[in-house]
Coordinates of C-alpha atoms (C1' of nucleotides) in Angstrom, one line a residue:
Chain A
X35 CA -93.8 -45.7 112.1
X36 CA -93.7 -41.3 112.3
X37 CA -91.8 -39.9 114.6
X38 CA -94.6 -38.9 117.0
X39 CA -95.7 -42.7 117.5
X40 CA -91.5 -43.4 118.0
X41 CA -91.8 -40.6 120.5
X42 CA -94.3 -41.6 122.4
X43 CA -93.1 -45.7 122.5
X44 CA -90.0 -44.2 124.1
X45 CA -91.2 -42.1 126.3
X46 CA -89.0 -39.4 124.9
X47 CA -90.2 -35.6 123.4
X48 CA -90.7 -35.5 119.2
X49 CA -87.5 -32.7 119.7
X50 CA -85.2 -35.2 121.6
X51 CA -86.0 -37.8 119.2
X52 CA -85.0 -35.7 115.9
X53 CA -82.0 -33.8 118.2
X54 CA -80.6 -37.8 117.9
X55 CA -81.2 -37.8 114.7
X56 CA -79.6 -34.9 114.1
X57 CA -76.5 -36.7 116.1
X58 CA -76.6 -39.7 114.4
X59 CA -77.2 -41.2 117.9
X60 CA -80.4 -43.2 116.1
X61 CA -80.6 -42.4 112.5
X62 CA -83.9 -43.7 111.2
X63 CA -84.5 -44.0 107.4
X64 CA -86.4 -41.0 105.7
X65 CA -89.4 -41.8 103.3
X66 CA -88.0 -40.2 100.2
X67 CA -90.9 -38.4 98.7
X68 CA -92.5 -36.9 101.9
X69 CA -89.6 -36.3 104.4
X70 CA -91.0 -37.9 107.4
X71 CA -88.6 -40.0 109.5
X72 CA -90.0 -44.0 109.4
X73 CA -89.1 -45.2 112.7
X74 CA -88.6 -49.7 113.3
X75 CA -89.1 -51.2 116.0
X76 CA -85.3 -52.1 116.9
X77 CA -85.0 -48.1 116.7
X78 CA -87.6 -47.4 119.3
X79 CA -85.8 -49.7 121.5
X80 CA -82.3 -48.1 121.3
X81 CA -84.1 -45.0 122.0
X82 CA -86.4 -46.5 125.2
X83 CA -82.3 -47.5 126.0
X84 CA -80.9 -44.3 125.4
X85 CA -83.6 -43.2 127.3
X86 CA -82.5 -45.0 130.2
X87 CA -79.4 -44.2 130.5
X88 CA -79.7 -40.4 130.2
X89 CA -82.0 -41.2 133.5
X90 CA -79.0 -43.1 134.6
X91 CA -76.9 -39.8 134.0
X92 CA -75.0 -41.0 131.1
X93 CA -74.0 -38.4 128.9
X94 CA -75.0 -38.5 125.0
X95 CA -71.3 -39.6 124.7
X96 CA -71.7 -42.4 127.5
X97 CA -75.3 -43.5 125.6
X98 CA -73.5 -43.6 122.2
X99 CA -70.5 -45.7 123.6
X100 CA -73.4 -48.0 125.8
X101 CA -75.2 -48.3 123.0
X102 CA -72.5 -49.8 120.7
X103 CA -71.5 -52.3 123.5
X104 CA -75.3 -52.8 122.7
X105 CA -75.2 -53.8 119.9
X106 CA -72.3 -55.4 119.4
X107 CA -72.9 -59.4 120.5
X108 CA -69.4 -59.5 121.3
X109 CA -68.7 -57.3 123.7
X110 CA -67.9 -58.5 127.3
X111 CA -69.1 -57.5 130.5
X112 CA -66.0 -56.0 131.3
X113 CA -66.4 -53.0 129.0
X114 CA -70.0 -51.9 130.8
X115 CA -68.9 -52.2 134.2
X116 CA -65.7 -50.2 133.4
X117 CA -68.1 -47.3 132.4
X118 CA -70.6 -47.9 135.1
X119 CA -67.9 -47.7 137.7
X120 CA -66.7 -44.5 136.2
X121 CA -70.3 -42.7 136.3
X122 CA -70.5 -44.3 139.6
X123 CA -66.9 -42.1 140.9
X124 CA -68.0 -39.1 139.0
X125 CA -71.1 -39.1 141.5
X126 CA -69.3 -39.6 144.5
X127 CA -67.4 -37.1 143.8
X128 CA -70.5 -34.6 142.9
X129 CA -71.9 -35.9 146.5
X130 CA -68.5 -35.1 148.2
X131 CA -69.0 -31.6 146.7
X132 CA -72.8 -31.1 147.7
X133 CA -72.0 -32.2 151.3
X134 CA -69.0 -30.2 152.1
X135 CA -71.5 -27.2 150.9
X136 CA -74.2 -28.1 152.7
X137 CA -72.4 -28.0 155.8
X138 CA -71.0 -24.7 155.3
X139 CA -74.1 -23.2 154.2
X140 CA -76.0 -24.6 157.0
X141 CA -73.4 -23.6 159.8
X142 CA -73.7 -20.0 158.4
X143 CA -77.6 -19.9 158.6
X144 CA -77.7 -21.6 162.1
X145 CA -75.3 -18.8 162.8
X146 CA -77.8 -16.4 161.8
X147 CA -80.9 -15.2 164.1
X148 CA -82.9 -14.6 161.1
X149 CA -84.7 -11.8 162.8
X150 CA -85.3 -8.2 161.9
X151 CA -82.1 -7.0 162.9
X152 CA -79.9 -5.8 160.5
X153 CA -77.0 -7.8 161.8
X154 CA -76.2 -11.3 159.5
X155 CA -73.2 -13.9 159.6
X156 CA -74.2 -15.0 156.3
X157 CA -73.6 -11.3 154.6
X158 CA -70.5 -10.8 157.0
X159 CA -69.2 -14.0 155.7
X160 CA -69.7 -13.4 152.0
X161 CA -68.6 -10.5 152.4
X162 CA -65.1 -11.4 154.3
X163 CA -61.6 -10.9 152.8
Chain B
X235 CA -57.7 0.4 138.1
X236 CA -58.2 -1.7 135.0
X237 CA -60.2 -4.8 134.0
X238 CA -56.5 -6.9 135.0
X239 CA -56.1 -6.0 138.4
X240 CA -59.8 -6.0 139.3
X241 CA -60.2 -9.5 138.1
X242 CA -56.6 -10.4 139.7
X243 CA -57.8 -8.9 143.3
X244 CA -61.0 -10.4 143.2
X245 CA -59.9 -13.9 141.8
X246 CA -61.9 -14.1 138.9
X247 CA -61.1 -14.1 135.2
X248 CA -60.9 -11.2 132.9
X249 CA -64.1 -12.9 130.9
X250 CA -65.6 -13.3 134.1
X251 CA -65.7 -9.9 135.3
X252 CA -66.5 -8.5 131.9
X253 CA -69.4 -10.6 132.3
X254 CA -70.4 -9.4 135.0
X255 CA -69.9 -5.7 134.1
X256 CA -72.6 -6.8 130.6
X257 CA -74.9 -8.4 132.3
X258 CA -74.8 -5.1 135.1
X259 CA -73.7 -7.3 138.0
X260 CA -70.6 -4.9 138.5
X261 CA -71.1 -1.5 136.1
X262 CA -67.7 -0.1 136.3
X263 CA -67.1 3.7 135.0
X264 CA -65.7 3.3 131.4
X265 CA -62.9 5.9 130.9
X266 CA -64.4 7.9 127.8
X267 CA -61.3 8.8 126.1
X268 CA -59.7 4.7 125.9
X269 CA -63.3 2.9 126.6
X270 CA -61.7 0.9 129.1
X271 CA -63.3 0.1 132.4
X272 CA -62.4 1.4 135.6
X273 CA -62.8 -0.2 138.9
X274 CA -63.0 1.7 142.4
X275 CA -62.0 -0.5 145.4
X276 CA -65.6 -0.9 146.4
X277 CA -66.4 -2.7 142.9
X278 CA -63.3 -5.2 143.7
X279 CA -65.4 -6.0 147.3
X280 CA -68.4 -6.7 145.3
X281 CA -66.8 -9.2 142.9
X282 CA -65.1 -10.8 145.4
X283 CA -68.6 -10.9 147.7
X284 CA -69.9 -12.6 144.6
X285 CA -67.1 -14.6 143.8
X286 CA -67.7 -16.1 147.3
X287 CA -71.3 -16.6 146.4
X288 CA -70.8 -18.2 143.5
X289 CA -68.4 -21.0 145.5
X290 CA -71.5 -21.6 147.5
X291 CA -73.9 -23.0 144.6
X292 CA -75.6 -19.2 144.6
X293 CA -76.7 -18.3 140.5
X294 CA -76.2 -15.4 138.9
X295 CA -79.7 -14.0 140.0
X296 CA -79.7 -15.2 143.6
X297 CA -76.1 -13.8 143.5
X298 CA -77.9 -10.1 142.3
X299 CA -80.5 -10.5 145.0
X300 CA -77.8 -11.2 147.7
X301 CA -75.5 -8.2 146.9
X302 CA -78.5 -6.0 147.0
X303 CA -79.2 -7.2 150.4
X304 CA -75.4 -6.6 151.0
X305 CA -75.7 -3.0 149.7
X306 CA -78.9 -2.1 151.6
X307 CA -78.2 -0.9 155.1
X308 CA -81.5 -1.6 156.1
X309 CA -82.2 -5.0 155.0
X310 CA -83.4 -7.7 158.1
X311 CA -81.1 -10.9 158.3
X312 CA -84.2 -12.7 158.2
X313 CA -84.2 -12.2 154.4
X314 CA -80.6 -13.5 153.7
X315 CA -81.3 -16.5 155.6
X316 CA -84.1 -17.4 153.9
X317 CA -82.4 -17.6 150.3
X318 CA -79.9 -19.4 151.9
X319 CA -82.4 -21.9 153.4
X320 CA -83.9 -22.2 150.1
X321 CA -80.2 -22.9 148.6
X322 CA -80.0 -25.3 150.9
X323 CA -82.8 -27.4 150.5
X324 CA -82.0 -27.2 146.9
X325 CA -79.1 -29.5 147.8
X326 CA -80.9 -31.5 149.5
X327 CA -83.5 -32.3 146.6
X328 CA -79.7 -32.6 144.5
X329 CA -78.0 -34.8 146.9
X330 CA -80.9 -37.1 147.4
X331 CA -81.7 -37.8 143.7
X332 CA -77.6 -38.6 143.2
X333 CA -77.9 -41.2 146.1
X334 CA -80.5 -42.8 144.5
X335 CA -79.0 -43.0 141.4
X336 CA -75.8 -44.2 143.2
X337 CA -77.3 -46.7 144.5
X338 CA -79.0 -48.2 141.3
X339 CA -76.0 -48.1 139.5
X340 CA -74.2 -49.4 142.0
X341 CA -76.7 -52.3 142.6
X342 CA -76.7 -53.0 138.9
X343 CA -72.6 -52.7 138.9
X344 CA -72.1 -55.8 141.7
X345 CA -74.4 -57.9 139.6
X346 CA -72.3 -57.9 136.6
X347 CA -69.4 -59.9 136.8
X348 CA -67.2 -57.6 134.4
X349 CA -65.5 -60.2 132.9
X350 CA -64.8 -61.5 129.0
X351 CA -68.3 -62.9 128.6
X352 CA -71.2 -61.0 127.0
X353 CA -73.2 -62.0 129.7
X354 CA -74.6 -58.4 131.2
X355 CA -76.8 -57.3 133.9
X356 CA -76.3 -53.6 133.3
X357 CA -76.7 -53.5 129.8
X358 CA -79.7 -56.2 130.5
X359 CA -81.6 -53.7 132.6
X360 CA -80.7 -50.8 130.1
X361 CA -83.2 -52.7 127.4
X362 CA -85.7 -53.8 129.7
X363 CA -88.7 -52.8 128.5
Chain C
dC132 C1' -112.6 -30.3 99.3
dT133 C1' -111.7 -28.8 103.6
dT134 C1' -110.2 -29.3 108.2
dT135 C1' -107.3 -31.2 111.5
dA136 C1' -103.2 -33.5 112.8
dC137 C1' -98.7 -34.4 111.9
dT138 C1' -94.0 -33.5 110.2
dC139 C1' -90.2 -31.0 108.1
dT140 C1' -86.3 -27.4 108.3
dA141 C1' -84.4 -23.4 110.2
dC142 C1' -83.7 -20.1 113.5
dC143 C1' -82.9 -18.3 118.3
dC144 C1' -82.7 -19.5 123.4
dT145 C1' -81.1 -21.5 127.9
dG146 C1' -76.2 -20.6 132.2
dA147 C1' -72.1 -18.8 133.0
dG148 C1' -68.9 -17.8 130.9
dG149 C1' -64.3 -19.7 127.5
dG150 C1' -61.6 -19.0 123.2
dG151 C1' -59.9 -16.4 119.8
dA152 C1' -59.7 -12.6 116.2
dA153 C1' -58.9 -7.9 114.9
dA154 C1' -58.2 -3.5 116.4
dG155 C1' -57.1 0.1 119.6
dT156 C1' -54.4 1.9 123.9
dA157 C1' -50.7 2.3 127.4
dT158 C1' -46.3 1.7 129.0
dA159 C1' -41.4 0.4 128.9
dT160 C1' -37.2 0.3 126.4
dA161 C1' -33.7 1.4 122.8
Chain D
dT122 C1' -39.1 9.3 118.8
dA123 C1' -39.8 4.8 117.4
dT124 C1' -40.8 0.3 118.5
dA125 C1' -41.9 -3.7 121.2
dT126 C1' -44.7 -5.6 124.6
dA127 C1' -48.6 -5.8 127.5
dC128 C1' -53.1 -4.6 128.1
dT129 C1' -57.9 -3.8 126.8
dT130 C1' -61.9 -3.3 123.7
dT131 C1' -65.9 -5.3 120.9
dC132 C1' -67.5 -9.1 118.1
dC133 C1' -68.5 -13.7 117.1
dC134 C1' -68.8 -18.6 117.8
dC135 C1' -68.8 -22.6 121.3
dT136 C1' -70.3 -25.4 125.3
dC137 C1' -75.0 -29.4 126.8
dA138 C1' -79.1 -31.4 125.7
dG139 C1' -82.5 -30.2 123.9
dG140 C1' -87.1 -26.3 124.1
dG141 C1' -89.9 -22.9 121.6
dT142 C1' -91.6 -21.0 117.6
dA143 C1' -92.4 -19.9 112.5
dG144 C1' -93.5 -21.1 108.1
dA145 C1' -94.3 -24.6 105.0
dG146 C1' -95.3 -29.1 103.4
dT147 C1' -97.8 -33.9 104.0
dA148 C1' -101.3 -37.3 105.6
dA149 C1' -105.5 -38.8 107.2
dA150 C1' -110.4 -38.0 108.4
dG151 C1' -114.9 -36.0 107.6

DNA sequence: CTTTACTCTACCCTGAGGGGAAAGTATATA
DNA sequence: TATATACTTTCCCCTCAGGGTAGAGTAAAG
C-alpha cells in the first residue's frame, strides 16, 4: 500500500512516516518506476508500535532498540524491562523536578496580593542577588 | 565590562548571553572601534533576573514579558502573578500527563517477569492492535 | 483528455542555545 | 618592541522529532 493508507493504518502523519524512512527506523521498499513508497502489512504494524512507544515517551533511539527486541524471537524479557525501568527513573526524576518548582512558584504567587499595587514578591524575588 | 565577566557575574555562558544580546533580550552598547560588547552593571541585573527566570520553567518570551514588567515602575503585581499562575498550571497539565504515563509503564513493568524467556507483557501491549 | 488526489524530493523552521573555525583585539611578559 | 596568551567577534552547522511549503511527477476517476 502508499504511504498515505500506511499513514493513516498507523495513526501516524504522511511526514512522520517518511521522517522514519528517512531514519531507516521502517524502510519500506520503493516501486522502482514511480517512486512511491509500497508499504506491507508487517510495516504498518512496526509503525502502529513505534507509534506506541513514542506515546510511551520512548525516544526514536528507545523505539529503534524496542523494536529490534521486536523482532528478534529470541530476546528475553529481561532486556524490555531493563529499558522500561529506565524510562520509568528518567520520569521520576522529571516529576521530582516539576514538583520542587511547583512549590516554589506557588509559594511566591501566594506571597503575592495580586492587586494593583505596584509592590510584587515574585519580581523582588527574581530579581534578588 | 566585556562579554566574560558579564556572563561570569550573571552565571550564564558566553553563548548564552550572546544570545540573548541577538535575539535583543540584553542589547549591550558595542564598543565601535573593537565591536565588542559592553555591559553596564544594570545589564548584569537583567541577565541574572532572567537567569533566575529561566530556572523557574519561564521561556524565552515569557522571560521578555517578565523583565518588562521588572523594568516598568508602574506595572500592578496583579500582572506578574498572573503569568506565574499560568506557568504554574502549565505544570500541572505536565506533571499530570508524566504520572499517568508512570503509571502505565509501571503497570506494564510488574507484569513482565524480566527474566530469560521471550515471554513479554510490555512488548505484548506495544503491538496490540 | 482533464481534473483531482496522491506522492516525491528539497528546502527552511521550530527552542534555546552548544561547538568549533577563522580572524581580529587586548593585555602581559620577555 | 615583539611575541605569547587570553579574550572576543562573526559565521556556520548541530541538536529532536518532525511541520510547512514549493515545485514537479504519478495515479486514478470522470
Amino acid at each position: 500500500m502508499n504511504i498515505g493508507k500506511a499513514a493513516k493504518l498507523s495513526n501516524l502523519t504522511i511526514k512522520t512516516v517518511r521522517y522514519y524512512a528517512n531514519i531507516g527506523l521502517v524502510k519500506p521498499e520503493q516501486n522502482i518506476s514511480s517512486g512511491y513508497r509500497e508499504y506491507t502489512d508487517e510495516e504498518v504494524a512496526k509503525l502502529k508500535f513505534i507509534g506506541k512507544a513514542r506515546k510511551f515517551d520512548f525516544s526514536i533511539d528507545e523505539c529503534k532498540e524496542l523494536l529490534s527486541l521486536y523482532e528478534d524471537k529470541n530476546r528475553t524479557s529481561k532486556e524490555v524491562k531493563k529499558i522500561t525501568l529506565e524510562k520509568i527513573s528518567q520520569i521520576d526524576s522529571k516529576l521530582k523536578d516539576l514538583k520542587d518548582l511547583r512549590n516554589e512558584l506557588s509559594f511566591l504567587a501566594s506571597n503575592c496580593h495580586g492587586d494593583d499595587k505596584p509592590n510584587c514578591p515574585i519580581l523582588d524575588e527574581l530579581s534578588k542577588n
